[in-house]
Coordinates of C-alpha atoms in Angstrom, one line a residue:
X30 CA 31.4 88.9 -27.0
X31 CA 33.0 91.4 -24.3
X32 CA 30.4 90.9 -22.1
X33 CA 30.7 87.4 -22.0
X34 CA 34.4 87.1 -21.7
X35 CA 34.0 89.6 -19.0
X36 CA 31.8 87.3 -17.3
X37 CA 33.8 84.3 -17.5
X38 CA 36.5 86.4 -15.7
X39 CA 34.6 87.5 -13.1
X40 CA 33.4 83.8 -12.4
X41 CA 36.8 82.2 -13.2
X42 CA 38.4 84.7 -10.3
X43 CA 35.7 84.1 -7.8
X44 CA 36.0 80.4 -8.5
X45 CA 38.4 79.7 -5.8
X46 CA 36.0 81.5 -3.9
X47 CA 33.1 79.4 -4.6
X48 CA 35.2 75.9 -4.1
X49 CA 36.6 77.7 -0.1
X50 CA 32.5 78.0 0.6
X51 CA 31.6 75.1 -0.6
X52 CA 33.7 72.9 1.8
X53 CA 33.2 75.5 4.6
X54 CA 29.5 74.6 4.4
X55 CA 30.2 71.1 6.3
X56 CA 32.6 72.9 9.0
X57 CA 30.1 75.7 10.3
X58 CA 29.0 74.1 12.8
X59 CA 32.3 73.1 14.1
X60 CA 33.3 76.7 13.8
X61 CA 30.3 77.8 17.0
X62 CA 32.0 75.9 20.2
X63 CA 35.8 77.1 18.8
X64 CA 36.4 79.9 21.4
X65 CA 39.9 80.7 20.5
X66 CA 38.3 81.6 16.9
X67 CA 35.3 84.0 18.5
X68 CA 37.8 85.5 20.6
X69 CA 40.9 86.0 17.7
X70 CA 37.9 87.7 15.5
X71 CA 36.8 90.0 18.3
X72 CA 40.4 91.7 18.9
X73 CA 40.5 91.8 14.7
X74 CA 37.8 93.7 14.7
X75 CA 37.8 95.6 18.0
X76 CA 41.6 96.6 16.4
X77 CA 40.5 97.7 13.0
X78 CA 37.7 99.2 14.3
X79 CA 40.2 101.3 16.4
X80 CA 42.4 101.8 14.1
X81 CA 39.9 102.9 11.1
X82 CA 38.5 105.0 12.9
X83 CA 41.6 107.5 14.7
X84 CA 43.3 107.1 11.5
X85 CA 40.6 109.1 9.4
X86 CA 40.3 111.6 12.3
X87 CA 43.8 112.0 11.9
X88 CA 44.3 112.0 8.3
X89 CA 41.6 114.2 7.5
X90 CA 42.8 117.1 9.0
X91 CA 46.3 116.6 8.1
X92 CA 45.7 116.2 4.7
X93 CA 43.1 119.4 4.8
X94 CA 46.5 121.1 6.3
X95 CA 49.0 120.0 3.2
X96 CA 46.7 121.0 0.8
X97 CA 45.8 124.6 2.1
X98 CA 49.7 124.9 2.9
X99 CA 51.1 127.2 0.3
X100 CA 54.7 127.1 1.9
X101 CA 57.9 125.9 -0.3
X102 CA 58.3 123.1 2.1
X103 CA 55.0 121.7 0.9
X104 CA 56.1 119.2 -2.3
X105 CA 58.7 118.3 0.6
X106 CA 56.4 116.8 2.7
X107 CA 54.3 115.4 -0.5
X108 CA 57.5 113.4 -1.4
X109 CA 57.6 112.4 2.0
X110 CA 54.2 110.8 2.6
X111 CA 55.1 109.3 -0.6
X112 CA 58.6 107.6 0.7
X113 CA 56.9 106.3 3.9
X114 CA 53.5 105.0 1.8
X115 CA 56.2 103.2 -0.3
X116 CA 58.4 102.2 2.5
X117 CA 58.1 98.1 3.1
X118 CA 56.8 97.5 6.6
X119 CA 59.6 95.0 7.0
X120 CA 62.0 98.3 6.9
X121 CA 60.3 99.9 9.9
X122 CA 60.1 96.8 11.7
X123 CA 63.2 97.3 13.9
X124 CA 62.3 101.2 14.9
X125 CA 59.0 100.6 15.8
X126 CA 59.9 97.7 18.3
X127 CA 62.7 99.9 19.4
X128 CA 60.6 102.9 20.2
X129 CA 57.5 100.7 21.6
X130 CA 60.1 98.9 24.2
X131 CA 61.2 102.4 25.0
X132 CA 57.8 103.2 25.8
X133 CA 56.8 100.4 27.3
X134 CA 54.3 99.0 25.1
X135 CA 55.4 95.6 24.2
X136 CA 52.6 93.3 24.2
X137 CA 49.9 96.0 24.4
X138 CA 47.4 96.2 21.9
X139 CA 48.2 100.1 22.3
X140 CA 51.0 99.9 20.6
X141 CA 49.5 98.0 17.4
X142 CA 46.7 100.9 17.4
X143 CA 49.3 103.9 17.3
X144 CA 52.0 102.8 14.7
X145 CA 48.2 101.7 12.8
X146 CA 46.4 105.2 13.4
X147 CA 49.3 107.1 12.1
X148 CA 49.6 105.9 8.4
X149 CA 51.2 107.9 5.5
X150 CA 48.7 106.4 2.8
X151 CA 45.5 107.9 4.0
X152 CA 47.2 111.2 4.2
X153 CA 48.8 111.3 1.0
X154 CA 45.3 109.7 -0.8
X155 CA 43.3 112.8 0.9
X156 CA 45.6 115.4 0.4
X157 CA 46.1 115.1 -3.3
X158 CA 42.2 115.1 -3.6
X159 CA 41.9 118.3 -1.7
X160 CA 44.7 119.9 -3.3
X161 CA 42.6 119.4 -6.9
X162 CA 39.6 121.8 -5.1
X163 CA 39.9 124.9 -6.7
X164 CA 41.1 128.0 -4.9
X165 CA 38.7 130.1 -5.5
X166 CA 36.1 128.1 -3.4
X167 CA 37.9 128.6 -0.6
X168 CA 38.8 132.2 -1.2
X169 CA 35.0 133.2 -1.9
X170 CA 33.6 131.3 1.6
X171 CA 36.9 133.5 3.5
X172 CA 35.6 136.7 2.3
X173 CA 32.3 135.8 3.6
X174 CA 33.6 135.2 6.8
X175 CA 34.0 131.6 6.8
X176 CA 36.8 130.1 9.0
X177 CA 39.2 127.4 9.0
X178 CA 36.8 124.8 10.5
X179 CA 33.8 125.6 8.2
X180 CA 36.0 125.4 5.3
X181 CA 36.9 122.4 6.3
X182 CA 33.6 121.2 7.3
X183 CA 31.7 122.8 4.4
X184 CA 33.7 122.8 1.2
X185 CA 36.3 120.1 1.5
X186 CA 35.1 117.1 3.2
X187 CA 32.0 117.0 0.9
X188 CA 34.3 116.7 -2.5
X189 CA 36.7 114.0 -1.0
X190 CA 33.9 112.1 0.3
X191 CA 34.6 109.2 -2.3
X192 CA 38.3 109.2 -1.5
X193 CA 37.9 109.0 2.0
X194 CA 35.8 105.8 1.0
X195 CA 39.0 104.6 -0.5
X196 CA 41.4 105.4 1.7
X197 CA 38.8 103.8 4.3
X198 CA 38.5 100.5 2.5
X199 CA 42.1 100.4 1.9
X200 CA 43.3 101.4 5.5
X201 CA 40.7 98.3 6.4
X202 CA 42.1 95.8 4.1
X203 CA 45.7 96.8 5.7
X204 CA 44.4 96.5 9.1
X205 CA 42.2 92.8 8.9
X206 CA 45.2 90.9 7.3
X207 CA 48.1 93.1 9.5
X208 CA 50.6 90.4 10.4
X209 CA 54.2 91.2 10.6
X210 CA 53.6 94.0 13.7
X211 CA 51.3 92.0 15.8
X212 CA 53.7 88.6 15.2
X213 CA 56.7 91.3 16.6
X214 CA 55.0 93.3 19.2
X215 CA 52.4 90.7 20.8
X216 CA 53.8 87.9 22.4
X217 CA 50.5 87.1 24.7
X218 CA 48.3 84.7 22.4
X219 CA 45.0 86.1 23.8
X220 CA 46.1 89.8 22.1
X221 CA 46.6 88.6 19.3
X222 CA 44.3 89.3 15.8
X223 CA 43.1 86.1 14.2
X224 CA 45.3 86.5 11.1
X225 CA 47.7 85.8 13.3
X226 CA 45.8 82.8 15.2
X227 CA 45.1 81.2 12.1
X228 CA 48.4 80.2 11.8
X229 CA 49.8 79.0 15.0
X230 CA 46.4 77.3 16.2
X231 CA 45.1 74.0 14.6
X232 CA 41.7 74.9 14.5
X233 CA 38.4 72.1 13.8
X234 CA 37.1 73.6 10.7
X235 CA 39.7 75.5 8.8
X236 CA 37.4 76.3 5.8
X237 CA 34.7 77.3 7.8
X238 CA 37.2 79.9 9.9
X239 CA 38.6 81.4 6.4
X240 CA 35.3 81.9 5.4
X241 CA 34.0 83.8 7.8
X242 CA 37.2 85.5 8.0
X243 CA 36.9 86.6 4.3
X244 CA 33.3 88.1 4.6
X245 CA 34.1 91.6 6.2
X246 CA 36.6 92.0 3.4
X247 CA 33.6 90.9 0.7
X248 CA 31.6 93.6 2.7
X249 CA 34.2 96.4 2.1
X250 CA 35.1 95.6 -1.3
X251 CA 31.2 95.6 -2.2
X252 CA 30.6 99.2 -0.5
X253 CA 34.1 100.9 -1.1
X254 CA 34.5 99.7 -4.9
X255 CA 31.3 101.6 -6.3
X256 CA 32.1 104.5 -4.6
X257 CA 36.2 104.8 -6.6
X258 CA 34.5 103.9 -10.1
X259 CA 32.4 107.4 -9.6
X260 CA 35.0 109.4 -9.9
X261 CA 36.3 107.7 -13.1
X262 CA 33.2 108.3 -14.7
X263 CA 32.8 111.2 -14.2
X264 CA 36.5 112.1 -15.5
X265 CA 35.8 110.4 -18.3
X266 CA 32.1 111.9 -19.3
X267 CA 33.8 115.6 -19.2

């Protein structure tokens, strides 16, 4: 009986779904000759790509630094990653157009890219999983000589693996449907990401364009979910 309530969830939420494909079907080939579509999907992903990929290289280190930080000032900054991951974006809206006219970089895509690559969340996500690696680890790989780099390398990226997964999915999902700083800082319609196109242009096949809109975020869901349910399992089995 669970099972097939939980399956009449699952197919009553992926219901709208279902009904968005089935009139995009008609549209797709509409969808081909629309150039302002292509072109609106290419700086989406050519952004998130970006984006995804700075913001882990930053993150990871930073979070390997607050969690092998044994100063007082340490729950400080925790409290403070976790006021800006809280933070509305709507709150930083005026300071980050302040500071990117100061530097110039009003309708840039640079300045999407930097206020994206420096996020709080990721951070916050991969410090608190390295902070649960035990001490002694570490402590054992120093007295064999073992340095900061292959302690990093070695013994903590390997047990955060899943939450970096997470943190990558969900800095993704942020990215693809980012609206409020391109609509501020972009004024050049050819710049702009498509979530921001599909509002301002009236394009020939709708459906078809939210469809194919929706399947990288299918594709991350399908690959990222799997790998946060480990974890839970394994807290619960224990």
């Amino acid at each position: 009986m669970k099972t097939l309530a939980k399956a009449l969830l699952v197919l009553l939420a992926l219901l709208p779904v279902g009904i968005l494909l089935w009139l995009a079907v008609p549209q797709i080939p509409l969808l081909w000759d629309d150039r302002a579509y292509w072109r609106g999907y290419a700086v989406s992903l050519g952004l998130t790509a970006v984006i995804l990929l700075f913001q882990l290289a930053v993150a990871l280190p930073a979070a390997y630094g607050l969690a092998r930080w044994r100063g007082r000032l340490r729950d400080v900054a925790y409290l403070l990653y976790c006021l800006l991951t809280l933070l509305p974006v709507q709150v930083m809206m005026l300071p980050n157009y302040l500071v990117c006219r100061a530097f110039g970089l009003l309708n840039t895509r640079l300045a999407i890219v930097l206020l994206g690559v420096f996020s709080p969340l990721a951070v916050f996500l991969l410090a608190r999983a390295m902070q649960r690696i035990g001490r002694e680890q570490s402590e054992a790989a120093s007295l064999d000589g073992a340095g900061e780099w292959t302690l990093f390398r070695c013994i903590y990226l390997p047990q955060v693996k899943d939450t970096s997964y997470i943190a990558a999915g969900l800095a993704f999902l942020d990215q693809w449907s980012m609206v409020e700083l391109p609509l501020v800082l972009l004024s050049d319609e050819s710049k702009q990401p498509l979530s921001i196109l599909l509002t301002r242009t009236a394009f020939a096949a709708p459906y078809a364009g939210a469809a194919v809109y929706l399947l990288p975020v299918a594709v991350v869901v399908a690959i990222a979910a799997p790998q946060g349910c480990e974890p839970m399992k394994m807290e619960r089995s224990v």
